[in-house]
mmCIF file of C-alpha atoms and ligand atoms in Angstrom:
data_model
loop_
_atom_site.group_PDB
_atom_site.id
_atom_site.type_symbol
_atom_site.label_atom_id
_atom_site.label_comp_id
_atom_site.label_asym_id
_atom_site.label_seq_id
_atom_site.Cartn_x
_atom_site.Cartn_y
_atom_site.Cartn_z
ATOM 1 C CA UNK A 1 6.370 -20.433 2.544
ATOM 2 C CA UNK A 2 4.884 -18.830 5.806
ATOM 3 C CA UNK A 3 1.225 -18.986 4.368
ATOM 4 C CA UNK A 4 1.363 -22.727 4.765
ATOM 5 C CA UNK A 5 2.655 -23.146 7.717
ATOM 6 C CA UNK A 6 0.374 -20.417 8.843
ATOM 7 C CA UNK A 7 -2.599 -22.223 7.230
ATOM 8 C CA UNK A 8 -2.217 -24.997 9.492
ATOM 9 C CA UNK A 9 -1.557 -23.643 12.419
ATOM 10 C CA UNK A 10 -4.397 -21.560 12.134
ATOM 11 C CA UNK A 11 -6.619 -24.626 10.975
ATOM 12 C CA UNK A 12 -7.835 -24.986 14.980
ATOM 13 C CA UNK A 13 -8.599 -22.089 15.680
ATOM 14 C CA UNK A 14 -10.767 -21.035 12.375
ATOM 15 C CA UNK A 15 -13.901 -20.888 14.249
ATOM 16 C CA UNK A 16 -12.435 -18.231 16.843
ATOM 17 C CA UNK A 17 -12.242 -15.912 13.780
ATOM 18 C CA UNK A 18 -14.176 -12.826 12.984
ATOM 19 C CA UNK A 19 -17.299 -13.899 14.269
ATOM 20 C CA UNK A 20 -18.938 -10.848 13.957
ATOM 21 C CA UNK A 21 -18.149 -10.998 9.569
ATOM 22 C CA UNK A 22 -19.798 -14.539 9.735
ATOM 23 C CA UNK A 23 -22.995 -13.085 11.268
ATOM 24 C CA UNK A 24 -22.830 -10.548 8.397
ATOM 25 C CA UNK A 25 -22.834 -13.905 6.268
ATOM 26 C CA UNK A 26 -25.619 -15.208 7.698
ATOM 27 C CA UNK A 27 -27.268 -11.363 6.696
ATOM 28 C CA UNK A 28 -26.582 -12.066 3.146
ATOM 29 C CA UNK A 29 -27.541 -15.575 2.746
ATOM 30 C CA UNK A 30 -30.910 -14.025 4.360
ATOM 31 C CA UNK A 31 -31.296 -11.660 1.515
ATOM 32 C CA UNK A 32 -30.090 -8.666 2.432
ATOM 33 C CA UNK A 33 -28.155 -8.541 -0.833
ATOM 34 C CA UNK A 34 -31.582 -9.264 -3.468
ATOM 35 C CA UNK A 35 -34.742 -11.135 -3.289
ATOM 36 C CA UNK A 36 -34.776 -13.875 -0.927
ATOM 37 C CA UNK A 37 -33.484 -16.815 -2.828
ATOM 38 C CA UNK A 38 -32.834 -15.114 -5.658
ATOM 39 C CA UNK A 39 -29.476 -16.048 -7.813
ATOM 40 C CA UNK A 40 -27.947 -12.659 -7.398
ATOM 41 C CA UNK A 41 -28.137 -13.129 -3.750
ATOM 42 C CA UNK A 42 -26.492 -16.842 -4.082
ATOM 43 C CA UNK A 43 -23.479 -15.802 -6.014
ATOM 44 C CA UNK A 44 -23.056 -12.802 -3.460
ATOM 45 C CA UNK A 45 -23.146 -14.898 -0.808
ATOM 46 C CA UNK A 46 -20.803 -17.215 -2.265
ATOM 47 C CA UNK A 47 -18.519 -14.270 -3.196
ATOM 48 C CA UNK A 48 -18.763 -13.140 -0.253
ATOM 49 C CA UNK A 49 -17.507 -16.232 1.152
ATOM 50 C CA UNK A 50 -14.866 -16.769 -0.807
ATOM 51 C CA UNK A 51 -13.260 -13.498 0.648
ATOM 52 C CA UNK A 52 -13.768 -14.355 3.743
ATOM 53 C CA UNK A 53 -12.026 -17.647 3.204
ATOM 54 C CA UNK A 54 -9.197 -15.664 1.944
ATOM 55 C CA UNK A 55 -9.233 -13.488 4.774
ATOM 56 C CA UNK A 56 -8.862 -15.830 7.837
ATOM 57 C CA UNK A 57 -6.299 -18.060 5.508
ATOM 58 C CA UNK A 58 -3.862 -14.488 5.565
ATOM 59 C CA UNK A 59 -3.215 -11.473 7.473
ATOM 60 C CA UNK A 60 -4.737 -8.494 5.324
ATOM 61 C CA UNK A 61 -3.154 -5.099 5.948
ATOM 62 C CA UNK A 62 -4.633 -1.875 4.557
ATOM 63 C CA UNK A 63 -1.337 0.127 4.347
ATOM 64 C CA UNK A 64 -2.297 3.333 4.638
ATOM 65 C CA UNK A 65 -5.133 5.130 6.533
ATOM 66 C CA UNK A 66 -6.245 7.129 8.539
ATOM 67 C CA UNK A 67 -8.886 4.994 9.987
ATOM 68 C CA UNK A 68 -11.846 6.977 8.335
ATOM 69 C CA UNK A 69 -14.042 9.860 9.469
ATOM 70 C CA UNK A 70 -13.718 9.066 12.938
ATOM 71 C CA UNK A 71 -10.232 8.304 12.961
ATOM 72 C CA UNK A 72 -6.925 10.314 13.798
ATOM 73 C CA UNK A 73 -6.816 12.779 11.353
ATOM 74 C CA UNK A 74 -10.368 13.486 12.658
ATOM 75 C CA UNK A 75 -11.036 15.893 15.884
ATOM 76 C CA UNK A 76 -13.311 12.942 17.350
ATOM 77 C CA UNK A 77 -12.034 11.596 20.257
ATOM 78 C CA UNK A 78 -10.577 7.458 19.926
ATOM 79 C CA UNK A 79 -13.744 5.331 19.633
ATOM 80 C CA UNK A 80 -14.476 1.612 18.935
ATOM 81 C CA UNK A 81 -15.692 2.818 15.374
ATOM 82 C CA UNK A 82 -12.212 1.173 14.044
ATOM 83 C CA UNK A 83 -12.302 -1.837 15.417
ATOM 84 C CA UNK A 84 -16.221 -2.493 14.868
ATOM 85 C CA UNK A 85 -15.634 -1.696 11.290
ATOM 86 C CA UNK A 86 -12.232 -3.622 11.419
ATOM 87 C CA UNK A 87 -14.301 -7.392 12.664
ATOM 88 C CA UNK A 88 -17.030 -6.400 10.748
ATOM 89 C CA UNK A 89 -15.323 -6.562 7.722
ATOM 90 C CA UNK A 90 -12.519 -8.842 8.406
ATOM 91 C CA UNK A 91 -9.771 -6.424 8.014
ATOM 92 C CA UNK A 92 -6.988 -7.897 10.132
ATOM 93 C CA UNK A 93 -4.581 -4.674 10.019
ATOM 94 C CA UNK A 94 -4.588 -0.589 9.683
ATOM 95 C CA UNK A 95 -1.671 0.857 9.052
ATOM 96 C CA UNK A 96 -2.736 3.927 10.635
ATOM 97 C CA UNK A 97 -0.945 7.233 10.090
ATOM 98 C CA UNK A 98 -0.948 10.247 11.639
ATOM 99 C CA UNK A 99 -0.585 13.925 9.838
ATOM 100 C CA UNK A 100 2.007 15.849 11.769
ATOM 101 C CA UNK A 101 1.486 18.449 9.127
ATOM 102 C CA UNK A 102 -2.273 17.974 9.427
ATOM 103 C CA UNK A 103 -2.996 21.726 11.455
ATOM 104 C CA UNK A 104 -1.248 23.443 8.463
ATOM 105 C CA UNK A 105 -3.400 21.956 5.425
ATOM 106 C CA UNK A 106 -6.230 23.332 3.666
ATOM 107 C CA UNK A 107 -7.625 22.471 0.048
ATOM 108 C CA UNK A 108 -6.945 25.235 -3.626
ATOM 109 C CA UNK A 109 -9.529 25.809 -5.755
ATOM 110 C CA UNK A 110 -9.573 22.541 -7.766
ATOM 111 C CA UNK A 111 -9.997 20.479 -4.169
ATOM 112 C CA UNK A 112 -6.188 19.138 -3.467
ATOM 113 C CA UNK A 113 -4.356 19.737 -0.317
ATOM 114 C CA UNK A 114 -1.762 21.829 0.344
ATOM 115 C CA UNK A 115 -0.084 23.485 2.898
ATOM 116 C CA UNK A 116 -1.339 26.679 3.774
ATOM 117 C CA UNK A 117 0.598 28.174 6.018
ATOM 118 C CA UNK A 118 4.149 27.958 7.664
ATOM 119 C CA UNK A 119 4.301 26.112 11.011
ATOM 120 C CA UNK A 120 5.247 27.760 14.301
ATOM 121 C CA UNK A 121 7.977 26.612 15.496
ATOM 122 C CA UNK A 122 7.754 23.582 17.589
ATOM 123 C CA UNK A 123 3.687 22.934 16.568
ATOM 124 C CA UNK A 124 3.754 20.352 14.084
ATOM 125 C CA UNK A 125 6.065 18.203 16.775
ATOM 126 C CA UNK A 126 3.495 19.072 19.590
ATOM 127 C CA UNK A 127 0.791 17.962 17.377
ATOM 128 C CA UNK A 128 2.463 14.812 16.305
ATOM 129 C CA UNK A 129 2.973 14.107 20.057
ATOM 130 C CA UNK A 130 -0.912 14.367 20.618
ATOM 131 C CA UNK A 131 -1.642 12.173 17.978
ATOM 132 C CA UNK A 132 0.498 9.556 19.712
ATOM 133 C CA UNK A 133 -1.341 9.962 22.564
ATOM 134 C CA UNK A 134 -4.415 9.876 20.611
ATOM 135 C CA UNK A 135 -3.082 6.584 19.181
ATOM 136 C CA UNK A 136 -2.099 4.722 22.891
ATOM 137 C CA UNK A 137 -5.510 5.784 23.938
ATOM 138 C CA UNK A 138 -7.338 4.031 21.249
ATOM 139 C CA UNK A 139 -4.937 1.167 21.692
ATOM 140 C CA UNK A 140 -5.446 0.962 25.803
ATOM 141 C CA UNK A 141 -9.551 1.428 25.360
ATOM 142 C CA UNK A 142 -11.316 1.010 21.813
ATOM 143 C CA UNK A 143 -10.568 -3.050 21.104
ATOM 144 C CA UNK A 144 -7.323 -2.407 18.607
ATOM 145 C CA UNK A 145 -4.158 -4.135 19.473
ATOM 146 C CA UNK A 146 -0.755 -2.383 18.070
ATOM 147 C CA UNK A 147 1.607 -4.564 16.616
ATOM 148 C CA UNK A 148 5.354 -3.977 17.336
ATOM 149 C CA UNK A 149 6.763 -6.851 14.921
ATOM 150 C CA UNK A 150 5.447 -9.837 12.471
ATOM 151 C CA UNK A 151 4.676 -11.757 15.329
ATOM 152 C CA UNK A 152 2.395 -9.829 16.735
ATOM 153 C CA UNK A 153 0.433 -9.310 13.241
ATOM 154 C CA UNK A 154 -0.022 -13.017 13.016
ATOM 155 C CA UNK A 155 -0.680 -13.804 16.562
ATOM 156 C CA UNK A 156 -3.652 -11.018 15.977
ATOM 157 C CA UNK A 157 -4.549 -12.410 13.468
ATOM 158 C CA UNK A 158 -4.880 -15.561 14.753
ATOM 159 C CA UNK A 159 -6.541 -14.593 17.565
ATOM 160 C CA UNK A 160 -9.011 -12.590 15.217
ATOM 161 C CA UNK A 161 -8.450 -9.172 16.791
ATOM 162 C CA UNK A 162 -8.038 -6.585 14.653
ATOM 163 C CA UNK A 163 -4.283 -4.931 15.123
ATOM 164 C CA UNK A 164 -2.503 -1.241 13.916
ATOM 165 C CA UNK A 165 1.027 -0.537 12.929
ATOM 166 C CA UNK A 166 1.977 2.583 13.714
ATOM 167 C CA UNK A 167 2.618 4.630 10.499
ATOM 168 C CA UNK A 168 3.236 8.305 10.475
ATOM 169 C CA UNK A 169 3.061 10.373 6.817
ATOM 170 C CA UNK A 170 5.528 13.395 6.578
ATOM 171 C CA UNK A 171 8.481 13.585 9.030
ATOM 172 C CA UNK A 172 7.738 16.791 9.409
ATOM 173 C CA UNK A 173 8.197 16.780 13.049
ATOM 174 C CA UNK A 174 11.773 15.893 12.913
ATOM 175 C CA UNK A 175 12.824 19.271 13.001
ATOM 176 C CA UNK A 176 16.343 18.203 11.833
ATOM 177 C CA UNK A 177 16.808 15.902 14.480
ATOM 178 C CA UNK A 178 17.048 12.168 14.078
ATOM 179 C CA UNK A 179 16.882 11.538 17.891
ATOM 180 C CA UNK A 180 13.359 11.778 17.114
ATOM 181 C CA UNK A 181 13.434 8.951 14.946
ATOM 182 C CA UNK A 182 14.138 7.100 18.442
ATOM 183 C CA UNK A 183 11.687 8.678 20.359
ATOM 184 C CA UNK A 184 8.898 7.347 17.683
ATOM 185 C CA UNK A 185 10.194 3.889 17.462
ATOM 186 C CA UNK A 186 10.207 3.896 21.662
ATOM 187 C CA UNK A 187 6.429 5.502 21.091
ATOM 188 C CA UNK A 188 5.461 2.389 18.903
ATOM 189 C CA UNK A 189 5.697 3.488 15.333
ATOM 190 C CA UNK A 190 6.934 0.937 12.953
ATOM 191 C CA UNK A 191 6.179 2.559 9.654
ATOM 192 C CA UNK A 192 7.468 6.250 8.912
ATOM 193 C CA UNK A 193 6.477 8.080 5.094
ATOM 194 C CA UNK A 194 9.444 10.761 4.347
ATOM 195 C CA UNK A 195 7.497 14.006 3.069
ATOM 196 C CA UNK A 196 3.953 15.193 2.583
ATOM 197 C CA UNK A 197 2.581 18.045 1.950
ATOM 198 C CA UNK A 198 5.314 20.603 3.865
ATOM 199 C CA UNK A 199 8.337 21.664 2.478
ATOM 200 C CA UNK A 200 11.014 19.611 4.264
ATOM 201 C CA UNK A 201 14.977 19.170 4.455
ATOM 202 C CA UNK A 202 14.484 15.203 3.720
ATOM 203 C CA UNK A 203 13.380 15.748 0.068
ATOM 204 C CA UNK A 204 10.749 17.013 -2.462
ATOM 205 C CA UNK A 205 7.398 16.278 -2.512
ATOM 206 C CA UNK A 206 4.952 15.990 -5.956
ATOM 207 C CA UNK A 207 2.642 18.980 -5.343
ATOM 208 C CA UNK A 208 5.413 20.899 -4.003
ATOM 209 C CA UNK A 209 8.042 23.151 -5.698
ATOM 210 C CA UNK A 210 11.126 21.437 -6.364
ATOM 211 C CA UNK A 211 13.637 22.583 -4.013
ATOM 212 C CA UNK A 212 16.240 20.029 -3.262
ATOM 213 C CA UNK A 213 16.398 18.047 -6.598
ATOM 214 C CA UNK A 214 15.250 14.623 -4.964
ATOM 215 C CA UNK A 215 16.653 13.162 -2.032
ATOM 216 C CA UNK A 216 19.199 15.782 0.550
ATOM 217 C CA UNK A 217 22.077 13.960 2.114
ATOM 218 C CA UNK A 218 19.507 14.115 5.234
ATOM 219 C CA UNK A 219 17.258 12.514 3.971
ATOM 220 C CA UNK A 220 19.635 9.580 2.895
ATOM 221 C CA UNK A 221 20.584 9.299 6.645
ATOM 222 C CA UNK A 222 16.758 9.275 7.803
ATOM 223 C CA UNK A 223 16.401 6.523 5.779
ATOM 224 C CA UNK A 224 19.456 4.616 7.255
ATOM 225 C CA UNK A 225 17.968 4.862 10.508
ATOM 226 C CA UNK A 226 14.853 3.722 9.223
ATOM 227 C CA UNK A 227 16.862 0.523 8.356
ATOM 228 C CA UNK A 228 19.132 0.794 11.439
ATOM 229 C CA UNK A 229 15.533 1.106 13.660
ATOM 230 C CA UNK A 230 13.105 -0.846 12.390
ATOM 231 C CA UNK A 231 10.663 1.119 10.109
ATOM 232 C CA UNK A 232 9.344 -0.047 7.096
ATOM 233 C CA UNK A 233 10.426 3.306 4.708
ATOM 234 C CA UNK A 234 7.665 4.810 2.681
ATOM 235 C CA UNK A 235 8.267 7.229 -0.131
ATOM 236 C CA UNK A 236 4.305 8.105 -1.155
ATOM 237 C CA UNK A 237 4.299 11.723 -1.883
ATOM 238 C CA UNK A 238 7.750 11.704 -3.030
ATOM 239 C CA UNK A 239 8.964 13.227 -6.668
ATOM 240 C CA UNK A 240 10.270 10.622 -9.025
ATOM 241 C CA UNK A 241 13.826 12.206 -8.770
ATOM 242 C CA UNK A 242 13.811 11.708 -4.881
ATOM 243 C CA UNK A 243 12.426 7.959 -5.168
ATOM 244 C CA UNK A 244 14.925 7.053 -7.553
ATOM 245 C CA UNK A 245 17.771 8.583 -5.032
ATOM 246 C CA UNK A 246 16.490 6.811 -2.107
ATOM 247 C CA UNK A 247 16.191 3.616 -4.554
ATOM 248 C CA UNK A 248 19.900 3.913 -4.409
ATOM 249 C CA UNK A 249 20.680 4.465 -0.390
ATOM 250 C CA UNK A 250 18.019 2.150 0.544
ATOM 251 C CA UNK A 251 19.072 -1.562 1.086
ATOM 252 C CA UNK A 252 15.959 -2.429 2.114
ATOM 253 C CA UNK A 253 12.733 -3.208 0.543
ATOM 254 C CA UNK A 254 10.737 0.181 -0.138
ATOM 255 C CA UNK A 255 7.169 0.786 -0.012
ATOM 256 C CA UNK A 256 4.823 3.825 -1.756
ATOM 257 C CA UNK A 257 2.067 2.914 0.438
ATOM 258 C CA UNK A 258 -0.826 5.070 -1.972
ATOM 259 C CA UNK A 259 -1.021 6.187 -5.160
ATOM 260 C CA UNK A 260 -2.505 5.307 -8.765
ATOM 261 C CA UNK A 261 -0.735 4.837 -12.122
ATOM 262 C CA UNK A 262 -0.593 8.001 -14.157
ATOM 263 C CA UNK A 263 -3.850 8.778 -16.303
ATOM 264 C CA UNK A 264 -5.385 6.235 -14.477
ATOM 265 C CA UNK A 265 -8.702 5.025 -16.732
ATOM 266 C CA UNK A 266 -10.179 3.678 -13.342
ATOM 267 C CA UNK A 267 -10.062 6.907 -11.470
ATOM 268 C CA UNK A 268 -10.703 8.997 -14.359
ATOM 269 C CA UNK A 269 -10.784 13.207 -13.996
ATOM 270 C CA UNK A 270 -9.294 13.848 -10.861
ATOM 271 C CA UNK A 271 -7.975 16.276 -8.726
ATOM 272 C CA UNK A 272 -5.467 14.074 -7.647
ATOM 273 C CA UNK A 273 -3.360 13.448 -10.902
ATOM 274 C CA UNK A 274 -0.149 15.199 -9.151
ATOM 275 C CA UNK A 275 -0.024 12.137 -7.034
ATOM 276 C CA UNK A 276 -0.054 9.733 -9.380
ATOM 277 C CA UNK A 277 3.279 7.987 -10.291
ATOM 278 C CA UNK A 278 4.373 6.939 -13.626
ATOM 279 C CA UNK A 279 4.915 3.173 -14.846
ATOM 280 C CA UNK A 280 9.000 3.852 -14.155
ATOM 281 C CA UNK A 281 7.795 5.692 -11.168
ATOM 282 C CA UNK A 282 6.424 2.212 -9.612
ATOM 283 C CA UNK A 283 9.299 -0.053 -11.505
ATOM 284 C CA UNK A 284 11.450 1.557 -9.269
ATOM 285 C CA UNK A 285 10.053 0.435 -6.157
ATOM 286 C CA UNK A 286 8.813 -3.193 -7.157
ATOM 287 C CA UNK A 287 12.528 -3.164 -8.244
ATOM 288 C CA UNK A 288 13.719 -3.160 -4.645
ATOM 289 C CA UNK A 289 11.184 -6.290 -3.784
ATOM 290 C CA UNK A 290 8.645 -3.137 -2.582
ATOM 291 C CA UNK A 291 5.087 -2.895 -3.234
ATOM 292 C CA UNK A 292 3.245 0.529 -4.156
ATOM 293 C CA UNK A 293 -0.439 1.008 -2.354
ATOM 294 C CA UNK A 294 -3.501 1.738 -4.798
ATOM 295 C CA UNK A 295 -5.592 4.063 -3.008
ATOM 296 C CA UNK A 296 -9.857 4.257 -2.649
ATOM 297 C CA UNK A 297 -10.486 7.193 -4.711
ATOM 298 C CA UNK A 298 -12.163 5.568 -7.621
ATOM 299 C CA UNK A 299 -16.111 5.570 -8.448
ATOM 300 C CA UNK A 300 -17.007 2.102 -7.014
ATOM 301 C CA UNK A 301 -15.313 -1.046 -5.950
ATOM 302 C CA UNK A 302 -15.332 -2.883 -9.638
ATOM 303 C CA UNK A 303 -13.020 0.464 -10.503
ATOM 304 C CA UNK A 304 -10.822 0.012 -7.614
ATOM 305 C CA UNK A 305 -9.967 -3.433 -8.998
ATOM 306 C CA UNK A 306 -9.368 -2.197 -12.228
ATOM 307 C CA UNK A 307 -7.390 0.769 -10.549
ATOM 308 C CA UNK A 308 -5.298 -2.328 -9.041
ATOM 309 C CA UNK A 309 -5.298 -4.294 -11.806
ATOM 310 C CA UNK A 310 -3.558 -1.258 -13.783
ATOM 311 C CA UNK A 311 -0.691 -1.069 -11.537
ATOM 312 C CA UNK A 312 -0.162 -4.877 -11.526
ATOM 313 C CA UNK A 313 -0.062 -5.034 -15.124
ATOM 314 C CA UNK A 314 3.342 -2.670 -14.685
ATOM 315 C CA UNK A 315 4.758 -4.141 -12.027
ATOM 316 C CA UNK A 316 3.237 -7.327 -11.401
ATOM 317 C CA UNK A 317 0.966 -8.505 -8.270
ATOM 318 C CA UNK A 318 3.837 -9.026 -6.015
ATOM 319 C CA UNK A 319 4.254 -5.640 -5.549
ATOM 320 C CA UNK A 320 0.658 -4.150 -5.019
ATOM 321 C CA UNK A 321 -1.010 -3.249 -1.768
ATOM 322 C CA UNK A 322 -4.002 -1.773 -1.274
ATOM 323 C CA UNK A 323 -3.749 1.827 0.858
ATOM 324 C CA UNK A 324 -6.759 3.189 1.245
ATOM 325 C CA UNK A 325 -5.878 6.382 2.473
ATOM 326 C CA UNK A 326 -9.021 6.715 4.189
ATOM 327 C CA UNK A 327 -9.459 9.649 6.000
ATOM 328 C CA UNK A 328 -13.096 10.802 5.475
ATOM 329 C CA UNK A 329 -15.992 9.426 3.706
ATOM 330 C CA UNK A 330 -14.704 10.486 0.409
ATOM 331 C CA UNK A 331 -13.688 6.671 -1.844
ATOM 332 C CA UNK A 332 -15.385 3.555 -2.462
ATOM 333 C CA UNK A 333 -13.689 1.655 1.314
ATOM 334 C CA UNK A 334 -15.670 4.941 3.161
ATOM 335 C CA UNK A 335 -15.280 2.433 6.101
ATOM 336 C CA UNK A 336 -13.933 -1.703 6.611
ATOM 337 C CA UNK A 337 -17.243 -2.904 6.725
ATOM 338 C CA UNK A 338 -16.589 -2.850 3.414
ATOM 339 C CA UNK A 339 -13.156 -4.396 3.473
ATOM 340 C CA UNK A 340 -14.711 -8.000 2.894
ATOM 341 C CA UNK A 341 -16.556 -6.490 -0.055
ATOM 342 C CA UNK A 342 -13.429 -5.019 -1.767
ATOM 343 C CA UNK A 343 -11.675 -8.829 -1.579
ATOM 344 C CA UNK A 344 -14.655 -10.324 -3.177
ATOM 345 C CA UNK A 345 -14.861 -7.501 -6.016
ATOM 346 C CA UNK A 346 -10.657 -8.518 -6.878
ATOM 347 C CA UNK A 347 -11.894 -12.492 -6.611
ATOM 348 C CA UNK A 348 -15.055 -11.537 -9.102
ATOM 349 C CA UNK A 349 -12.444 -9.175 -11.050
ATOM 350 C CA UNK A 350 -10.667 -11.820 -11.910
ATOM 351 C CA UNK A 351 -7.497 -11.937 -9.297
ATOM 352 C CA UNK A 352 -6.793 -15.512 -7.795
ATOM 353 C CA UNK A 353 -7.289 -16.550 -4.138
ATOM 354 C CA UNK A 354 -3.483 -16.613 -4.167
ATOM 355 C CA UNK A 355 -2.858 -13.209 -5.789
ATOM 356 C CA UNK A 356 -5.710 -11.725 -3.422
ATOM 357 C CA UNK A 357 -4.102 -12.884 -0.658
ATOM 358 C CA UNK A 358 -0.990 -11.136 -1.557
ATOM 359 C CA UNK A 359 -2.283 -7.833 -2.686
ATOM 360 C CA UNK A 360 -4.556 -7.597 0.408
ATOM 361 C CA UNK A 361 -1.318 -8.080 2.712
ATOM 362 C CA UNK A 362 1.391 -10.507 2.024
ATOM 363 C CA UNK A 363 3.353 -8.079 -0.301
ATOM 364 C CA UNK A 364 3.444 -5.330 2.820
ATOM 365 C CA UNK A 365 4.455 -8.647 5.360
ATOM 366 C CA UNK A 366 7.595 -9.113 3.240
ATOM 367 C CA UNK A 367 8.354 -6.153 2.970
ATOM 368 C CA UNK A 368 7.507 -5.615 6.904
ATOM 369 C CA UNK A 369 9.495 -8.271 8.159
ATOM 370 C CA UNK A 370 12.193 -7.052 5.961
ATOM 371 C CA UNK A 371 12.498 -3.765 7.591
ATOM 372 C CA UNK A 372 11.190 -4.776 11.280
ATOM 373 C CA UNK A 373 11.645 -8.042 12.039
HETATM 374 ZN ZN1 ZN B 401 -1.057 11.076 1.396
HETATM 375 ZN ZN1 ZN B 402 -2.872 9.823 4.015
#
């Protein structure tokens, strides 16, 4: 297995890592978590370490954000906000996404997001092309390396600099034209999600009317030269019908990078139920060695391990990620300082180091190195 002989050769270089999360140790073990001295400061402290331990033994991926309220769904400007929040939590890598469809979305009455208007034509290409620019100036200035293929995940990893993939939800910049597919692979984008929010000629989408009965032939050739490229292929947003037609054309590993299971007891009342997926739903993409990503939207970390813990009891925890979706400070991971938090909450929820480890990023490096290389 890779995690072994990654364990080792990372066993030099352990001090190198995350310094900034061990100074946050040394925080807790002060007190900052109770009462000097106090029990309920020793156990977090020990929790605490225990994630940690888990984090510099593998490379944890969140695998799907935005990178927060600051990030590049935002209107702010690139900062080091990411990566500060990135070593201060020991989150090794953002899958970070940006919204081509983002200009056109608002939120209806009951607080979900839809589009809102029809595109000119041309501006949701132009504005994906900004957010790429957005994304090589945060790479070039603001401490975040971008990683291109599995080797450069663990080599940041190693190194203990935090690292993005380049993810992009909704191909609605395509326009029709799979050329573009090139042009974002050239641009540094390794992870593409089919449809969003936009009506599209790839497939339907779960808020959306249903317009193409799952998957168009299209959309079966964007996600050939997904495979032919180098993306890993994510179907989040997608109606059951159209995930169970790319099931078929794909012959690679899939990934629904965030969602929860339907009626979700975790999340409880939420606006968001039209983006939950059904036990089936999921089956379908653990059934192609994928992995489906529980997003942050419950009350408090505990839930979001039970809100994990729900989808691993369908599908098992080789095919779980965690994707935050984190795009303001709405959900319980409102920024990675609390990353480190979130492993120690699935370590005192009851998840092994080993299944931790996995959920937190090893299902999405299979899965990555699958479809990249
Ligand atoms: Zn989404
Ligand atoms: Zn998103």
């Amino acid at each position: 297995m890779d995690c072994c002989g990654h364990g080792h050769a990372a066993g030099n270089t352990h001090h190198h890592l995350w310094p900034a999360t061990l100074m946050s140790v040394g925080a807790l073990l002060a007190g900052a978590g109770g009462p000097s001295g106090s029990t309920a400061a020793a156990d977090a402290a020990d929790e605490t370490a225990a994630a940690l331990a888990v984090l510099r033994r593998a490379v944890s991926i969140d695998v799907h954000t935005h990178g927060g309220k600051t990030g590049i769904s935002s209107k702010s400007p690139p900062s080091d906000d990411l990566a500060n929040h990135m070593r201060a939590g020991a989150l090794a890598v953002a899958c970070l996404a940006d919204v081509p469809d983002g200009p056109i979305l608002g939120r209806d009455a009951a607080g979900a997001l839809a589009a809102v208007r029809t595109p000119a034509s041309g501006e949701l290409y132009r504005h994906h092309l900004a957010r790429l620019a957005w994304m090589d100036e945060l790479v070039a200035h603001h401490g975040i390396r971008r990683a291109l293929n599995a080797a450069d995940l663990e080599a940041a990893h190693q190194a203990g600099e935090p690292a993005i993939i380049g993810d992009v939800e909704g191909l609605d910049f395509l326009d029709g034209r799979l050329e573009r597919l090139e042009e974002a692979h050239q641009r540094g984008l390794r992870h593409l999600q089919l449809v969003h929010y936009t009506p599209n000629d790839i497939g339907d989408f779960q808020t959306g009317a249903i317009k193409h009965d799952g998957l168009t032939e299209f959309g079966a050739e964007v996600i050939r030269a997904c495979h032919r490229l180098g993306f890993v292929c994510d179907v989040a947003h997608a109606t059951e019908d159209m995930v169970r037609q790319a099931v078929k054309v794909a012959s690679k590993p899939l990934l629904l990078s965030h969602t929860a299971v339907a009626g979700s007891r975790a999340m409880g009342p939420t606006p968001l139920t039209g983006r939950q997926v059904t036990p089936d739903h999921a089956r379908a993409i653990a059934e192609t060695g994928g992995s489906v990503g529980i997003w942050h939207f419950f009350p408090d970390l505990d839930a979001y391990v039970t809100g994990l813990k729900e989808m691993a009891d369908i599908v098992g925890t080789d095919h779980v990620s965690i994707g935050t979706d984190q795009f303001d400070s709405r959900g319980c991971v409102a920024d990675y300082t609390r990353w480190v938090h979130l492993m120690a909450a699935m370590l005192r929820g009851g998840f092994t180091a080993e299944e931790t480890a996995k959920i937190a990023g090893g299902n999405y490096l299979r899965i990555f190195k699958a479809a990249v290389g």
